[in-house]
Tab-separated table of C-alpha atoms and ligand atoms in Angstrom:
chain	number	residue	atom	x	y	z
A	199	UNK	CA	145.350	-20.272	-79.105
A	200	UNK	CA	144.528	-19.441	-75.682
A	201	UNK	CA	141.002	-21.333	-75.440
A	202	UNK	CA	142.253	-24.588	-77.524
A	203	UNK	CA	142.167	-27.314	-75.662
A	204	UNK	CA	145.270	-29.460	-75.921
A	205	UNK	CA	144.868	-32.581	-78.308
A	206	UNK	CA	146.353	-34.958	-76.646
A	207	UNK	CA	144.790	-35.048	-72.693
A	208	UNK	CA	141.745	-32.903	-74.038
A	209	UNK	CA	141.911	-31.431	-70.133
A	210	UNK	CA	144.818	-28.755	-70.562
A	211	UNK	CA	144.761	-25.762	-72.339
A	212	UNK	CA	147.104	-25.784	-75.127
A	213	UNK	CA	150.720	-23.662	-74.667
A	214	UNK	CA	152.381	-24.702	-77.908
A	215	UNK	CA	151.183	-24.884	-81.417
A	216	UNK	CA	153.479	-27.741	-83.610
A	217	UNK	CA	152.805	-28.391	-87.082
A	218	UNK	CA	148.997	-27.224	-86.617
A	219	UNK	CA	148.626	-28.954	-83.438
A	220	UNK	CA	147.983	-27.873	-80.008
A	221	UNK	CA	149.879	-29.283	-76.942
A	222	UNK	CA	150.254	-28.141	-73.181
A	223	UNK	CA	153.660	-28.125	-71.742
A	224	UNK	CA	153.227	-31.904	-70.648
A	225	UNK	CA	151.856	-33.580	-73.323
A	226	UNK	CA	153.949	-31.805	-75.683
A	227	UNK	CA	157.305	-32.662	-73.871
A	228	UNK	CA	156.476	-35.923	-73.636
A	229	UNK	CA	155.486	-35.854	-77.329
A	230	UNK	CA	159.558	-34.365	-78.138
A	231	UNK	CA	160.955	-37.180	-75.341
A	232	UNK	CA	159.544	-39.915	-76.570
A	233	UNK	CA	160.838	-38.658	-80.883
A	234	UNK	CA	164.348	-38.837	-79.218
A	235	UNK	CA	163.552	-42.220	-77.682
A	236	UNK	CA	162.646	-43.804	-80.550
A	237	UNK	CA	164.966	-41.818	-83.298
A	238	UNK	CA	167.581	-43.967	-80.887
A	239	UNK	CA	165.664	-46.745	-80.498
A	240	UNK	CA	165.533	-47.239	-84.011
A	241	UNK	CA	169.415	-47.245	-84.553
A	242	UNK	CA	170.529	-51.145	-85.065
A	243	UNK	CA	173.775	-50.487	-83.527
A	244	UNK	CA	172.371	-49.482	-80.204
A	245	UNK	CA	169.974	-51.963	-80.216
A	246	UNK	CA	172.399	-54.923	-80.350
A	247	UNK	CA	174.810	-53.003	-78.049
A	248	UNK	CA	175.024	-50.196	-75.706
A	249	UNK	CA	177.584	-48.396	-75.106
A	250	UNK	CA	179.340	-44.741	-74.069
A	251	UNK	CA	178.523	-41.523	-76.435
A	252	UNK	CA	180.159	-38.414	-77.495
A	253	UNK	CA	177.494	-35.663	-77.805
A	254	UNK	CA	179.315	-33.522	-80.218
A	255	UNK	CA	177.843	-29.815	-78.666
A	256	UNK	CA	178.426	-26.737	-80.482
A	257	UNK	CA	176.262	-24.599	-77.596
A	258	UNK	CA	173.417	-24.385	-80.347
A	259	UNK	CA	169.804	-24.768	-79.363
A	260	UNK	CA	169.530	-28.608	-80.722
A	261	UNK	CA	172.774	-29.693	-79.236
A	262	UNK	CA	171.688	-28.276	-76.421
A	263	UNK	CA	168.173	-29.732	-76.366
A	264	UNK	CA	170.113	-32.994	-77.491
A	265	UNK	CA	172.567	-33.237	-74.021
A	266	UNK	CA	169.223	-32.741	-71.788
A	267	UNK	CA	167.342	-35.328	-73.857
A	268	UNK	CA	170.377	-37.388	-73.217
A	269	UNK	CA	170.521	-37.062	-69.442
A	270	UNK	CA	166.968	-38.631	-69.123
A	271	UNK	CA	168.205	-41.894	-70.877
A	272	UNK	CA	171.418	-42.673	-69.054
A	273	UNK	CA	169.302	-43.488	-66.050
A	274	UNK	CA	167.730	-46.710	-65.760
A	275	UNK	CA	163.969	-47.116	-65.988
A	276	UNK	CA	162.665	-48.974	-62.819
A	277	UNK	CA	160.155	-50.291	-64.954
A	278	UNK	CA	162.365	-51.999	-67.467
A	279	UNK	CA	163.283	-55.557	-67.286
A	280	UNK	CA	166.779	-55.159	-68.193
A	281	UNK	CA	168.781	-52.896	-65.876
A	282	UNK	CA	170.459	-51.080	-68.214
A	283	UNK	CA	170.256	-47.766	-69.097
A	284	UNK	CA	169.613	-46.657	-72.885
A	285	UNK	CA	172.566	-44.705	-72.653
A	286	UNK	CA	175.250	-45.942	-70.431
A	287	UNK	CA	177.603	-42.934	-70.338
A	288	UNK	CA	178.466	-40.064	-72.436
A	289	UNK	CA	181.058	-37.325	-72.652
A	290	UNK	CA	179.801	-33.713	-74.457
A	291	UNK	CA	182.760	-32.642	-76.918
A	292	UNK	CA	182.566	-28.798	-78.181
A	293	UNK	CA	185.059	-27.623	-80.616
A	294	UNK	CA	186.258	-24.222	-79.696
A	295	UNK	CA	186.037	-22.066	-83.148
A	296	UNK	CA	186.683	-19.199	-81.414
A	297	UNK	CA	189.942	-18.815	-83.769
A	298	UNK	CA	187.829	-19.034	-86.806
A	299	UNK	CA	184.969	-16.697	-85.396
A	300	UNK	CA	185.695	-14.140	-82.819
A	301	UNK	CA	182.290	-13.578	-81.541
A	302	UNK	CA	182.234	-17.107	-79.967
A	303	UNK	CA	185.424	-16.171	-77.611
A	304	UNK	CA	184.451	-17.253	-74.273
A	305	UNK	CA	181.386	-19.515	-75.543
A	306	UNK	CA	183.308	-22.929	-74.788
A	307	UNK	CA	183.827	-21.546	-71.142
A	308	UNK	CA	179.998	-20.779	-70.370
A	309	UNK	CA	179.005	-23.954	-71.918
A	310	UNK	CA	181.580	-26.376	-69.704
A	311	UNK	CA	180.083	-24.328	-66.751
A	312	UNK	CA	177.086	-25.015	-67.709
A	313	UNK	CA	177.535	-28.603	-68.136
A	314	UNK	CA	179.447	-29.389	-65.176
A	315	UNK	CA	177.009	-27.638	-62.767
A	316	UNK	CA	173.791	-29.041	-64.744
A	317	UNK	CA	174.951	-32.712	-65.957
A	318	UNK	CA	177.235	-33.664	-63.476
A	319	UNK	CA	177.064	-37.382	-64.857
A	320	UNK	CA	178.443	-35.832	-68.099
A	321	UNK	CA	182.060	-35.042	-68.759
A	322	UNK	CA	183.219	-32.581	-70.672
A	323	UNK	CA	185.916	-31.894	-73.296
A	324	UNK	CA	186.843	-28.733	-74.872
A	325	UNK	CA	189.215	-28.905	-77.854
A	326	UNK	CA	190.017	-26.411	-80.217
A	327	UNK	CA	190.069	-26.250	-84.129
A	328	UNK	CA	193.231	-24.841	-84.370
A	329	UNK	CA	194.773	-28.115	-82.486
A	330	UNK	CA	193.758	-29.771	-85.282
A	331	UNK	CA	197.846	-29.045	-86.610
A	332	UNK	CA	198.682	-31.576	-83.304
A	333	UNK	CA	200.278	-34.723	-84.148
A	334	UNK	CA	197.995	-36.467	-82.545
A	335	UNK	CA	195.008	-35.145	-84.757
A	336	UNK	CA	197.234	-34.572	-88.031
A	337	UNK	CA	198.901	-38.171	-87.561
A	338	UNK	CA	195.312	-40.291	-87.587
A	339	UNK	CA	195.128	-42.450	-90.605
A	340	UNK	CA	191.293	-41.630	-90.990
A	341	UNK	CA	192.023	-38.003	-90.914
A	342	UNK	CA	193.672	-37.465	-94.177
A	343	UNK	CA	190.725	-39.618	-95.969
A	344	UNK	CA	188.805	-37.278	-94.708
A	345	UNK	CA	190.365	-34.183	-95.785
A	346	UNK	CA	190.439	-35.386	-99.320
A	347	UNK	CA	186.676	-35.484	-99.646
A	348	UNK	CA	186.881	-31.430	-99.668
A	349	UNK	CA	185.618	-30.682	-102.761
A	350	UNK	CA	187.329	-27.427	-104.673
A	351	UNK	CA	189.926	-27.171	-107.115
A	352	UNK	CA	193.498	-28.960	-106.696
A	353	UNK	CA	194.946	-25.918	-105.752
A	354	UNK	CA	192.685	-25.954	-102.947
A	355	UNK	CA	193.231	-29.689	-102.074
A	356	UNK	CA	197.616	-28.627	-102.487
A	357	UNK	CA	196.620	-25.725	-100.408
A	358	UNK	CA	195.703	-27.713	-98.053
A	359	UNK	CA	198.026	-30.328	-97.805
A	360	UNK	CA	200.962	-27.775	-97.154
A	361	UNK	CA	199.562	-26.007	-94.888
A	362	UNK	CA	199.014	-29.128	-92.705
A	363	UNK	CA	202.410	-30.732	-93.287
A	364	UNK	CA	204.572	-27.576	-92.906
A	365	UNK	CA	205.571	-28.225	-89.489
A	366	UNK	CA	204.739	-26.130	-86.284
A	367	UNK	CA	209.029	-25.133	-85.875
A	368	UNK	CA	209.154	-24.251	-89.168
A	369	UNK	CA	206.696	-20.959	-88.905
A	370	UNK	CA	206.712	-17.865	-85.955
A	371	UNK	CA	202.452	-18.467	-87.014
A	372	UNK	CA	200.294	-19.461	-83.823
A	373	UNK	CA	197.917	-22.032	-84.509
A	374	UNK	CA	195.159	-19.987	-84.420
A	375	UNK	CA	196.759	-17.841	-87.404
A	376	UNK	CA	197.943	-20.988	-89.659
A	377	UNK	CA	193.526	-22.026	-89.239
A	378	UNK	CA	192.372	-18.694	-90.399
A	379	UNK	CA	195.406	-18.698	-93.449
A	380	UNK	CA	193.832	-22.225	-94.153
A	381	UNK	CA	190.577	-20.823	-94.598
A	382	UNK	CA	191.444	-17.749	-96.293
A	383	UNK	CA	193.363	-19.197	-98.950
A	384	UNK	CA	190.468	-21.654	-100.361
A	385	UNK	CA	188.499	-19.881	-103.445
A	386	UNK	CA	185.370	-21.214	-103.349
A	387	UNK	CA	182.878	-20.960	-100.249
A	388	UNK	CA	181.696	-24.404	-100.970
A	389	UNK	CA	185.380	-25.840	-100.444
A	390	UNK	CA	185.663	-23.694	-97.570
A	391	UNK	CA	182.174	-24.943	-95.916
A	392	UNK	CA	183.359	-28.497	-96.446
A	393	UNK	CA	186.530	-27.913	-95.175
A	394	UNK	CA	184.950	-26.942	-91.863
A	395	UNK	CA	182.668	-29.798	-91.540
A	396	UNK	CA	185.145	-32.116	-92.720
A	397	UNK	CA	187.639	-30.401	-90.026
A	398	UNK	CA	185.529	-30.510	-87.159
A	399	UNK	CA	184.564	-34.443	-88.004
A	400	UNK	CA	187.841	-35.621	-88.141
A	401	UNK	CA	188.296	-33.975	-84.550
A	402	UNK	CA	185.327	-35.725	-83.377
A	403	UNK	CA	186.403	-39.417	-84.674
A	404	UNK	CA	189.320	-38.793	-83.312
A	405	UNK	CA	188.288	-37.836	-79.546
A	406	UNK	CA	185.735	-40.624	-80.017
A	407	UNK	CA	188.302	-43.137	-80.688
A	408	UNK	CA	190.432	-41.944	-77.992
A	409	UNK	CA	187.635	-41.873	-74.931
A	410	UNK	CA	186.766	-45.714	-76.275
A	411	UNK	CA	183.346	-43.410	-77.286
A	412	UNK	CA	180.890	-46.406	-79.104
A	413	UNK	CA	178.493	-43.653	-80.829
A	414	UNK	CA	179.059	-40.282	-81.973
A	415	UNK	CA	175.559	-38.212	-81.935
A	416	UNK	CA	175.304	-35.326	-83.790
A	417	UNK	CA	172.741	-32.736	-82.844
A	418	UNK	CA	171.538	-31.687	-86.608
A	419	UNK	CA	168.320	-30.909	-86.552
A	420	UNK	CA	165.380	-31.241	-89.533
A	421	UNK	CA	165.631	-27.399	-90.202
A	422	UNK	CA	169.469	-27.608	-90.579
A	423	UNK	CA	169.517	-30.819	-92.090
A	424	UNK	CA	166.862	-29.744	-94.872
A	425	UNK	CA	169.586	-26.880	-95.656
A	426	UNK	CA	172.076	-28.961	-95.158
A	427	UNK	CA	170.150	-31.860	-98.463
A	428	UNK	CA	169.579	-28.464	-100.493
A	429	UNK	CA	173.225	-27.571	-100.596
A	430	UNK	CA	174.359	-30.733	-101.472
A	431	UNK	CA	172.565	-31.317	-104.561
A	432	UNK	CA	172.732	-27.871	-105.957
A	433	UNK	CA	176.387	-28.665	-105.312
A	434	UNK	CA	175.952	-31.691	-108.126
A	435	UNK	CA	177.107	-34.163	-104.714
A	436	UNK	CA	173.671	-35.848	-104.055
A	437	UNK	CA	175.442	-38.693	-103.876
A	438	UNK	CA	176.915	-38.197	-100.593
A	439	UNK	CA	173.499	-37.508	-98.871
A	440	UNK	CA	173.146	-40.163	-96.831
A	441	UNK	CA	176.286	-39.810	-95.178
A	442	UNK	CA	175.880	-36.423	-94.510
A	443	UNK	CA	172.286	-36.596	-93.534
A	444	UNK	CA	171.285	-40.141	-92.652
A	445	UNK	CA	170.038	-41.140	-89.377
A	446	UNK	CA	172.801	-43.614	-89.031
A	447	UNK	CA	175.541	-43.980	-90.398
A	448	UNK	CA	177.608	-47.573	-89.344
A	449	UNK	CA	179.593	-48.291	-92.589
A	450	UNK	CA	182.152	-45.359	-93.080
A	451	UNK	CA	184.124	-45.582	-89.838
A	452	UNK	CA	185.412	-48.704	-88.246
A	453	UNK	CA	184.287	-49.005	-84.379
A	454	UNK	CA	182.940	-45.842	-83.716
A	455	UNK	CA	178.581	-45.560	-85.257
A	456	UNK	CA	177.591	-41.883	-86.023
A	457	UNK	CA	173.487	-41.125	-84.724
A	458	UNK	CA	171.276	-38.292	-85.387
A	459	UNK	CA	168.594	-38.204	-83.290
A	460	UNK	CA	167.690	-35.174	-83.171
A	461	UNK	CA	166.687	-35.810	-87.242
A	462	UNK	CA	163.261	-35.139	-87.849
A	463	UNK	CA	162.706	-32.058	-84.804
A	464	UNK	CA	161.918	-28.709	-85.821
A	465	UNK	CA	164.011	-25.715	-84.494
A	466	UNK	CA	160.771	-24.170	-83.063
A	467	UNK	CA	160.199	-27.372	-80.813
A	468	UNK	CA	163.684	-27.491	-79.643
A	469	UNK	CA	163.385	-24.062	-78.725
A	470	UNK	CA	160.213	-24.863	-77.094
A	471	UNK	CA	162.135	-27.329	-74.961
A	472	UNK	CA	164.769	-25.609	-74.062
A	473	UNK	CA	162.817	-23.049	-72.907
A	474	UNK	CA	160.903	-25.629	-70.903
A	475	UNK	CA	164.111	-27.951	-69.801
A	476	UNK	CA	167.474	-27.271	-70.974
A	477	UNK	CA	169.535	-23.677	-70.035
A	478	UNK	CA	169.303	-22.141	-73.542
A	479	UNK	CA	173.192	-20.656	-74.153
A	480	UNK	CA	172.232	-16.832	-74.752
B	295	LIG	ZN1	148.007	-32.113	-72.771
């Protein structure tokens, strides 16, 4: 690889190798820049209006990749005509799962460190799963709509319900506890998977709503997203693939448009980039 010449500026020698093609560090983050530019570009809602964005962050490498992408955008281009930036503001939101999975205690801390000291014209907001039995995420009108699209048996579904309507005086169980009994109760890992998902969207709607958030952008990448299309139709629920996987998705959720625009990347560039860019979290 050493002695190819990259293909883009012929004058570099290549440092990356993408889908059988060689790049030097410039050419090839310009290449990645300008895949988020137009994977936003392209959504209709941004187009006819810009507006502030919650950069749901779980510390992975393409949320990651995603917030530094971000930062370049919410500046505006001196070139431009109109002086306004692509992205006008936008607030990073990382549910804390730490009650779910211990190895991630003390993960939400390093990443608002690291956002605060590297994107100071981000804010950020921490919020964990287990708040998810707060009124004030329990009492949304979306959020039981969403609960119900758990697949699983009834029992699962009943399960469910109970646990979230027993209220928080009637059991000596901390939060955290009553999240992991949640989980632990469901059969099926499928149920269980959705339930999670489903869990940590409903939190994100919600937050969105609340911080007058226009957009919601979701860092899935084309690796995880590929997994992501596989499960769901060995799962019978093809149906539901463009909501889960779709580039945009304005229909399902009054006021608040959900973007992915890091669709399309492969983990290897991210990493690449992050390398490059972005602090990488480990
Ligand atoms: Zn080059």
């Amino acid at each position: 690889m050493k002695n190819e010449p990259c293909c883009k500026c012929k004058t570099e020698l290549s440092t990356v190798r993408l889908r059988h093609t060689f790049y030097c560090n410039k050419c090839f983050t310009y290449t990645f820049v300008g895949k988020y530019r137009s994977n936003v570009n392209r959504s209709k809602a941004i187009a006819r209006k810009k507006g502030k964005v919650l950069l749901a962050c779980s510390g992975g490498p393409s949320s990651i990749a995603m917030l530094h992408l971000t930062s370049i955008f919410m500046v505006i281009n001196p070139n431009e005509k109109k002086k306004v930036a692509m992205i006008p503001s936008a607030v990073v939101c990382h549910i804390d799962e730490s009650a779910l999975f211990k190895e991630q205690e003390g993960s939400s801390q390093k990443l608002q460190s690291m956002v605060e000291s590297k994107y100071t014209q981000l804010s950020y907001i921490g919020q964990a799963m287990e708040d998810i039995f707060d009124q004030k995420f329990s009492g949304d009108t979306d959020f039981d709509k969403t609960l119900k699209n758990v697949s699983g048996s009834n029992r699962d579904y009943e399960h469910l319900v109970q646990v979230m309507q027993q209220p928080a005086d009637e059991t000596n169980k901390s939060k955290g506890q009553r999240l992991r009994d949640l989980f632990d109760n469901i059969n099926k890992n499928t149920a269980k998977e959705d339930l999670y998902w489903n869990i940590k969207f409903a939190m994100l709607l919600t937050i969105a709503k609340r911080e007058g958030c226009d957009y919601i952008f979701m860092a899935d990448s084309s690796t995880r997203q590929a997994i992501k299309m596989i499960t769901k139709i060995s799962n019978g629920r093809g149906y539901s693939i463009p909501m889960d996987v779709g580039l945009e998705v304005d229909s399902c959720f009054k006021d608040v448009v959900l973007l992915r625009p890091m669709k399309d990347m492969l983990a290897k560039e991210m990493g690449m980039y992050n390398r490059l860019h972005a602090q990488s979290n480990d």
